[in-house]
Coordinates of C-alpha atoms in Angstrom, one line a residue:
M1 CA 25.7 7.9 82.9
M2 CA 22.1 8.6 82.4
R3 CA 22.9 10.4 79.2
N4 CA 24.7 7.4 77.8
I5 CA 21.8 5.1 78.6
I6 CA 19.3 7.4 76.8
L7 CA 21.5 7.5 73.7
L8 CA 21.8 3.7 73.8
I9 CA 18.0 3.4 74.0
I10 CA 17.6 5.7 71.0
L11 CA 20.2 3.8 68.9
L12 CA 18.5 0.5 69.7
S13 CA 15.1 1.9 68.7
Q14 CA 16.5 3.1 65.4
C15 CA 18.0 -0.3 64.7
A16 CA 14.7 -2.0 65.5
I17 CA 12.9 0.2 63.1
W18 CA 15.5 -0.4 60.3
F19 CA 15.3 -4.1 60.9
V20 CA 11.5 -4.1 60.5
I21 CA 11.4 -1.9 57.4
D22 CA 14.4 -3.5 55.6
N23 CA 15.1 -6.9 57.0
P24 CA 18.7 -7.8 55.9
F25 CA 17.8 -11.6 56.2
S26 CA 14.7 -11.3 54.0
T27 CA 14.7 -13.5 50.8
E28 CA 12.3 -11.1 49.0
K29 CA 13.9 -9.2 46.1
P30 CA 14.0 -5.4 46.6
K31 CA 11.4 -3.5 44.6
S32 CA 11.8 -0.2 42.8
E33 CA 9.2 2.2 44.0
S34 CA 9.3 4.0 40.6
V35 CA 8.5 0.9 38.6
V36 CA 5.6 0.1 40.8
E37 CA 4.2 3.6 40.5
H38 CA 4.7 4.0 36.7
K39 CA 3.5 1.3 34.3
L40 CA 1.7 1.0 31.0
E41 CA -1.0 -1.4 30.0
D42 CA -1.2 -3.4 26.7
I43 CA -3.3 -1.8 24.0
P44 CA -6.5 -3.7 23.2
I45 CA -5.9 -3.5 19.4
A46 CA -9.0 -5.4 18.6
D47 CA -11.0 -2.4 20.0
V48 CA -9.1 0.2 17.9
E49 CA -11.4 1.7 15.2
R50 CA -9.4 4.8 14.3
I51 CA -5.8 5.9 14.3
E52 CA -4.5 9.5 14.3
V53 CA -0.8 10.1 13.8
T54 CA 0.7 13.6 14.0
A55 CA 4.3 14.3 13.1
S56 CA 6.6 16.9 14.6
G57 CA 5.8 19.2 11.6
A58 CA 2.1 19.1 12.5
R59 CA 1.2 16.9 9.6
T60 CA -1.5 14.4 10.5
L61 CA -2.5 11.0 9.0
R62 CA -5.9 9.5 9.8
L63 CA -6.8 5.9 9.4
A64 CA -10.3 4.5 10.1
K65 CA -12.2 1.2 9.8
K66 CA -15.1 1.1 7.4
E67 CA -17.0 -2.1 7.4
G68 CA -14.0 -3.9 8.8
I69 CA -11.5 -2.5 6.3
W70 CA -8.8 0.0 7.3
C71 CA -9.1 3.1 5.1
I72 CA -7.1 6.3 4.7
E73 CA -9.2 9.4 5.5
N74 CA -6.6 11.7 4.0
V75 CA -7.0 9.9 0.6
F76 CA -10.8 10.0 0.2
G77 CA -11.2 6.9 2.3
Y78 CA -9.1 4.7 0.0
P79 CA -8.3 1.2 1.3
A80 CA -5.0 1.0 3.2
L81 CA -2.6 -1.8 3.1
Q82 CA -4.3 -4.0 5.7
E83 CA -1.2 -5.9 6.7
K84 CA 0.7 -2.7 7.2
V85 CA -1.9 -1.3 9.6
L86 CA -2.1 -4.5 11.6
K87 CA 1.7 -4.7 11.8
A88 CA 1.9 -1.1 13.1
L89 CA -0.6 -1.9 15.8
A90 CA 1.2 -5.0 16.7
E91 CA 4.4 -3.0 17.2
I92 CA 2.8 -0.7 19.7
Q93 CA 0.5 -3.2 21.4
P94 CA 2.8 -4.7 24.1
L95 CA 3.2 -1.6 26.2
S96 CA 3.2 -3.6 29.5
R97 CA 6.7 -4.8 28.6
S98 CA 8.1 -1.3 28.4
E99 CA 10.8 -0.3 30.8
F100 CA 10.2 2.8 33.0
R101 CA 13.1 5.2 32.5
N102 CA 12.3 8.5 34.4
A103 CA 9.5 10.9 35.2
K104 CA 11.4 14.2 34.8
A105 CA 9.7 16.6 32.5
F106 CA 12.8 18.5 31.7
L107 CA 14.3 15.5 29.9
H108 CA 11.3 15.2 27.5
E109 CA 12.9 17.4 24.9
N110 CA 16.2 15.5 24.9
L111 CA 14.3 12.2 24.5
E112 CA 12.1 13.7 21.9
V113 CA 8.9 12.8 23.7
D114 CA 7.9 16.5 24.0
E115 CA 5.0 18.0 22.1
K116 CA 7.2 19.8 19.6
R117 CA 9.6 17.0 18.5
G118 CA 7.6 13.8 19.3
T119 CA 5.2 11.9 17.0
K120 CA 1.7 11.8 18.6
I121 CA -0.4 8.7 18.2
R122 CA -4.0 8.7 19.3
L123 CA -6.0 5.5 19.2
F124 CA -9.8 5.6 19.3
G125 CA -12.5 2.9 19.8
K126 CA -16.2 2.8 19.0
G127 CA -18.0 6.1 19.4
G128 CA -14.8 8.1 19.4
R129 CA -13.7 6.7 22.8
L130 CA -10.0 7.5 23.4
I131 CA -8.1 4.3 24.1
E132 CA -4.6 5.7 24.2
D133 CA -2.8 9.0 23.6
L134 CA 0.9 8.6 23.3
V135 CA 4.1 10.4 22.2
I136 CA 6.8 8.5 20.4
G137 CA 10.3 9.8 20.8
K138 CA 13.7 8.8 19.5
R139 CA 15.4 5.4 19.7
D140 CA 17.3 4.4 22.9
V141 CA 20.4 3.6 20.8
E142 CA 22.7 3.7 23.8
N143 CA 20.9 1.0 25.8
S144 CA 18.1 -1.3 24.7
G145 CA 17.7 -0.1 21.1
G146 CA 14.0 0.4 21.9
T147 CA 12.0 3.6 21.5
F148 CA 11.2 6.3 24.1
I149 CA 7.5 6.7 24.7
R150 CA 5.1 8.4 27.1
R151 CA 1.5 9.1 27.7
R152 CA 0.8 12.7 26.8
S153 CA -1.1 13.3 30.1
E154 CA 1.9 12.0 32.2
D155 CA 5.5 12.9 32.7
A156 CA 6.7 9.3 33.0
V157 CA 8.9 8.1 30.1
F158 CA 9.3 4.5 29.1
V159 CA 11.3 2.5 26.6
T160 CA 9.4 0.1 24.4
R161 CA 11.0 -3.1 23.1
S162 CA 10.3 -2.0 19.5
G163 CA 12.8 0.1 17.7
N164 CA 10.5 0.5 14.7
L165 CA 7.7 2.7 16.1
E166 CA 8.5 5.9 14.3
S167 CA 8.9 4.2 10.9
S168 CA 5.8 2.1 11.5
F169 CA 3.6 5.1 12.0
S170 CA 4.5 7.3 9.0
V171 CA 2.3 10.3 8.3
V172 CA 2.9 10.1 4.5
P173 CA -0.4 8.8 3.0
R174 CA 1.4 7.2 0.0
N175 CA 3.2 4.9 2.4
W176 CA -0.1 3.3 3.5
Y177 CA -1.6 2.2 0.2
D178 CA -0.5 0.1 -2.8
I179 CA 0.2 2.1 -5.9
G180 CA -1.0 -0.6 -8.2
V181 CA -4.6 -0.4 -9.7
W182 CA -5.4 -4.1 -9.7
D183 CA -6.5 -6.8 -7.3
F184 CA -3.1 -8.0 -6.3
P185 CA -0.1 -6.2 -4.5
T186 CA 2.3 -4.4 -6.8
L187 CA 5.3 -6.2 -5.2
D188 CA 3.7 -9.6 -5.9
Q189 CA 5.6 -10.2 -9.2
E190 CA 4.9 -13.9 -9.0
R191 CA 1.2 -13.2 -9.2
L192 CA 1.7 -10.8 -12.0
T193 CA 3.6 -13.4 -14.0
D194 CA 1.0 -16.1 -13.4
L195 CA -1.8 -13.8 -14.6
K196 CA 0.2 -12.7 -17.7
L197 CA 0.7 -16.4 -18.7
A198 CA -3.0 -17.2 -17.9
A199 CA -4.4 -14.6 -20.4
Y200 CA -6.0 -16.2 -23.5
K201 CA -8.0 -13.4 -25.1
V202 CA -7.7 -9.6 -25.3
V203 CA -10.3 -7.1 -26.6
V204 CA -9.0 -3.6 -27.2
E205 CA -11.3 -0.7 -28.4
G206 CA -11.4 3.1 -28.2
L207 CA -10.3 6.1 -30.1
E208 CA -7.6 6.1 -32.7
R209 CA -4.2 7.4 -31.6
R210 CA -4.0 11.2 -31.6
T211 CA -2.0 12.8 -34.3
R212 CA -1.6 16.3 -35.6
T213 CA -3.9 15.6 -38.5
N214 CA -6.7 13.7 -36.8
K215 CA -6.9 15.4 -33.4
D216 CA -10.5 16.6 -34.1
T217 CA -11.7 13.7 -36.3
R218 CA -10.4 10.6 -34.7
G219 CA -12.4 7.4 -35.5
H220 CA -13.0 4.4 -33.3
F221 CA -11.2 1.1 -33.5
R222 CA -11.7 -2.4 -32.0
H223 CA -9.6 -5.5 -32.3
T224 CA -9.8 -8.9 -30.6
I225 CA -6.9 -11.4 -30.4
E226 CA -6.8 -14.9 -29.1
F227 CA -4.0 -17.2 -27.9
V228 CA -3.2 -20.3 -29.9
P229 CA -1.2 -22.9 -27.9
R230 CA 1.7 -24.9 -29.3
D231 CA 0.6 -27.6 -31.6
V232 CA 1.9 -30.9 -30.3
K233 CA 1.6 -32.7 -33.7
T234 CA 3.1 -30.1 -36.0
K235 CA 5.4 -28.7 -33.4
E236 CA 4.2 -25.2 -34.4
E237 CA 5.1 -22.7 -31.7
E238 CA 2.4 -20.8 -29.8
Y239 CA 1.1 -17.5 -31.2
W240 CA -1.8 -15.1 -31.1
R241 CA -4.3 -14.8 -33.9
V242 CA -6.6 -11.9 -34.8
L243 CA -10.3 -12.6 -34.5
E244 CA -11.3 -9.0 -35.6
P245 CA -11.1 -7.0 -37.7
A246 CA -11.5 -9.3 -40.6
D247 CA -8.9 -7.7 -42.7
K248 CA -6.2 -8.6 -40.2
K249 CA -7.0 -12.2 -39.5
D250 CA -4.0 -13.4 -41.5
L251 CA -1.6 -11.8 -39.0
I252 CA 0.5 -14.0 -36.8
L253 CA 1.2 -12.2 -33.5
S254 CA 4.2 -12.9 -31.3
D255 CA 3.3 -14.5 -28.0
L256 CA 6.3 -12.8 -26.4
M257 CA 5.3 -9.3 -27.6
V258 CA 1.6 -9.7 -26.7
R259 CA 2.5 -10.9 -23.2
S260 CA 4.9 -8.0 -22.8
M261 CA 2.0 -5.6 -23.5
L262 CA -0.1 -7.5 -20.9
Q263 CA 2.7 -7.2 -18.3
S264 CA 2.8 -3.5 -18.9
M265 CA -0.9 -3.3 -18.3
L266 CA -0.9 -5.5 -15.2
N267 CA 2.1 -3.6 -13.8
M268 CA 0.2 -0.3 -14.1
R269 CA 0.9 2.1 -11.2
T270 CA -0.9 5.2 -10.3
N271 CA 0.6 8.7 -9.9
E272 CA -2.3 9.8 -7.7
I273 CA -5.7 8.6 -6.4
I274 CA -8.3 11.1 -7.7
G275 CA -11.3 10.1 -5.6
Q276 CA -14.4 8.0 -5.6
G277 CA -16.9 8.1 -8.5
T278 CA -16.5 9.8 -11.9
K279 CA -17.2 13.3 -13.2
P280 CA -18.1 14.4 -16.8
E281 CA -14.6 15.8 -17.3
Y282 CA -13.1 12.4 -16.7
K283 CA -14.8 11.0 -19.8
L284 CA -15.1 7.5 -18.3
D285 CA -18.9 7.1 -18.4
D286 CA -19.5 7.3 -22.2
P287 CA -17.9 4.3 -24.1
D288 CA -17.5 6.5 -27.2
E289 CA -15.4 9.0 -25.3
L290 CA -12.9 6.5 -23.8
E291 CA -9.4 6.8 -25.1
V292 CA -9.0 3.0 -24.8
K293 CA -10.7 0.1 -23.1
V294 CA -8.9 -3.2 -22.6
T295 CA -10.6 -6.3 -21.5
V296 CA -8.4 -9.3 -20.8
F297 CA -9.7 -12.9 -20.2
F298 CA -7.8 -15.2 -18.0
R299 CA -8.0 -19.0 -17.4
E300 CA -6.4 -20.3 -14.3
G301 CA -7.2 -24.0 -14.1
K302 CA -11.0 -24.2 -13.9
V303 CA -11.4 -20.6 -12.9
E304 CA -12.0 -17.9 -15.5
T305 CA -11.8 -14.2 -14.8
T306 CA -11.7 -10.9 -16.6
R307 CA -9.9 -7.6 -15.9
T308 CA -10.9 -4.4 -17.6
L309 CA -9.0 -1.1 -17.9
E310 CA -10.6 2.1 -19.0
I311 CA -8.6 5.2 -19.8
G312 CA -10.5 8.5 -20.1
A313 CA -9.6 12.1 -20.7
M314 CA -6.2 13.7 -20.4
R315 CA -5.9 15.3 -16.9
P316 CA -5.0 19.0 -16.8
I317 CA -1.4 19.5 -15.6
S318 CA -1.3 21.2 -12.2
P319 CA 1.1 24.2 -11.9
L320 CA 2.5 22.5 -8.8
A321 CA 3.1 19.2 -10.5
D322 CA 6.6 17.9 -10.3
G323 CA 8.1 17.9 -13.8
G324 CA 4.7 18.4 -15.4
T325 CA 4.1 14.7 -16.2
Q326 CA 1.1 14.2 -18.4
T327 CA -1.5 11.8 -16.9
Y328 CA -4.9 10.4 -17.8
Y329 CA -7.9 9.4 -15.7
V330 CA -8.2 5.6 -15.3
R331 CA -10.5 3.1 -13.6
T332 CA -10.4 -0.7 -13.4
R333 CA -12.7 -3.7 -13.0
H334 CA -11.4 -6.9 -11.5
P335 CA -12.4 -9.8 -9.2
G336 CA -11.1 -8.0 -6.1
S337 CA -12.4 -5.4 -3.7
R338 CA -15.5 -3.5 -4.9
L339 CA -14.4 -0.5 -2.7
K340 CA -11.1 -0.2 -4.6
Q341 CA -12.9 -0.3 -8.0
A342 CA -15.0 2.7 -7.0
Y343 CA -11.9 5.0 -7.3
V344 CA -10.4 6.8 -10.2
F345 CA -6.7 7.0 -10.6
A346 CA -4.2 9.1 -12.6
V347 CA -1.6 7.2 -14.6
P348 CA 1.2 8.4 -17.0
N349 CA 0.4 8.7 -20.7
S350 CA 3.0 6.1 -21.5
Y351 CA 0.5 3.4 -20.8
L352 CA -1.9 4.8 -23.3
S353 CA 0.6 4.8 -26.1
V354 CA 1.2 1.1 -25.6
L355 CA -2.4 0.0 -25.3
Q356 CA -3.6 1.9 -28.4
R357 CA -1.4 0.0 -30.7
G358 CA -3.0 -2.2 -33.3
P359 CA -2.4 -5.9 -33.9
E360 CA 0.2 -5.2 -36.6
A361 CA 2.5 -3.8 -33.8
Y362 CA 2.8 -7.4 -32.4
V363 CA 3.4 -9.3 -35.6
D364 CA 6.0 -12.0 -35.4
R365 CA 8.3 -10.8 -38.1
R366 CA 10.3 -14.0 -38.3
R367 CA 7.3 -16.2 -38.8
A368 CA 5.6 -13.7 -41.1
A369 CA 8.7 -13.8 -43.3
A370 CA 8.7 -17.6 -43.3
K371 CA 5.0 -17.7 -44.2
K372 CA 5.5 -15.3 -47.1
K373 CA 8.4 -17.3 -48.4
A374 CA 6.4 -20.5 -48.3
E375 CA 3.5 -18.8 -50.1
D376 CA 5.8 -17.4 -52.8
A377 CA 7.3 -20.8 -53.3
K378 CA 3.9 -22.3 -53.9
K379 CA 3.1 -19.7 -56.5
K380 CA 6.2 -20.7 -58.4

């Protein structure tokens, strides 16, 4: 009897403890101990001054702010695509909304958040202060579609809401800058078209085109052409006239052909960024050594601007170059970023062959023939 009473007392005590710890009538929602213990904070992206991304193959990309502009340290400090950097930071910023998945280190390799397979992202503030040190893993394709991620100093693995983290933080430098050499994005074809149509004068000067016979004795040339708008009274179509040299002033140049040349120039894309500043071997500092210099004048409403292209020496072909493409040293002048204008680029020789053409290459054959026919008729 006494034994039963003791067992009953023990049972009642256990029930009382259970009731206190986990009240079945409580309206409070149950909490996950793991979620409470493991959490991430949002990244203060306004404080980020430097980004370091290391891929699984140990290749590292470094971006840093210079006077408020994001630049690529791997490419001589060349300006990065600002919107791309800001978009990448925006993708990773809301870490507090990440979902805790597990804290089991043996699962890191499978989720690709281990040191060997994951992409490491380190964010630094002023003075080199480490803001965040993360590992990006694979996408959680079976559940949320987000991306597995963890702090390198912790075992806890989370799933971010973004499924684009890996692609947002590429380690390929070329993915972070625009390959155009002018002051507008290469993909902005509308801007290119507007500029092409706004051009009204072109000055081209440099060395004569290289041939087998003149390779050591090439002379200099210079020609200036000017746009003539359509005549409302006579209905004569628009064309370009030659201002110099004097012996070519009678030529009537096709508007379509001239603007096609301008489109090629404005659509110029670089094979490689050489670096800041020039060297004697680039032959960009002495006007007499330039292969060609093109200055284009633009009129957009009441705003007038100029853009200048200078092509220097032929660049030696690297033994490692893919296909052995021949390139030339180039620099540009435009109304855009001064920082970008401090760099020298390498561009294919196909641009040079187009820009070294004389005015006769753009003659409107149809109108020239009509003009000659009219002149011959007068003589009769």
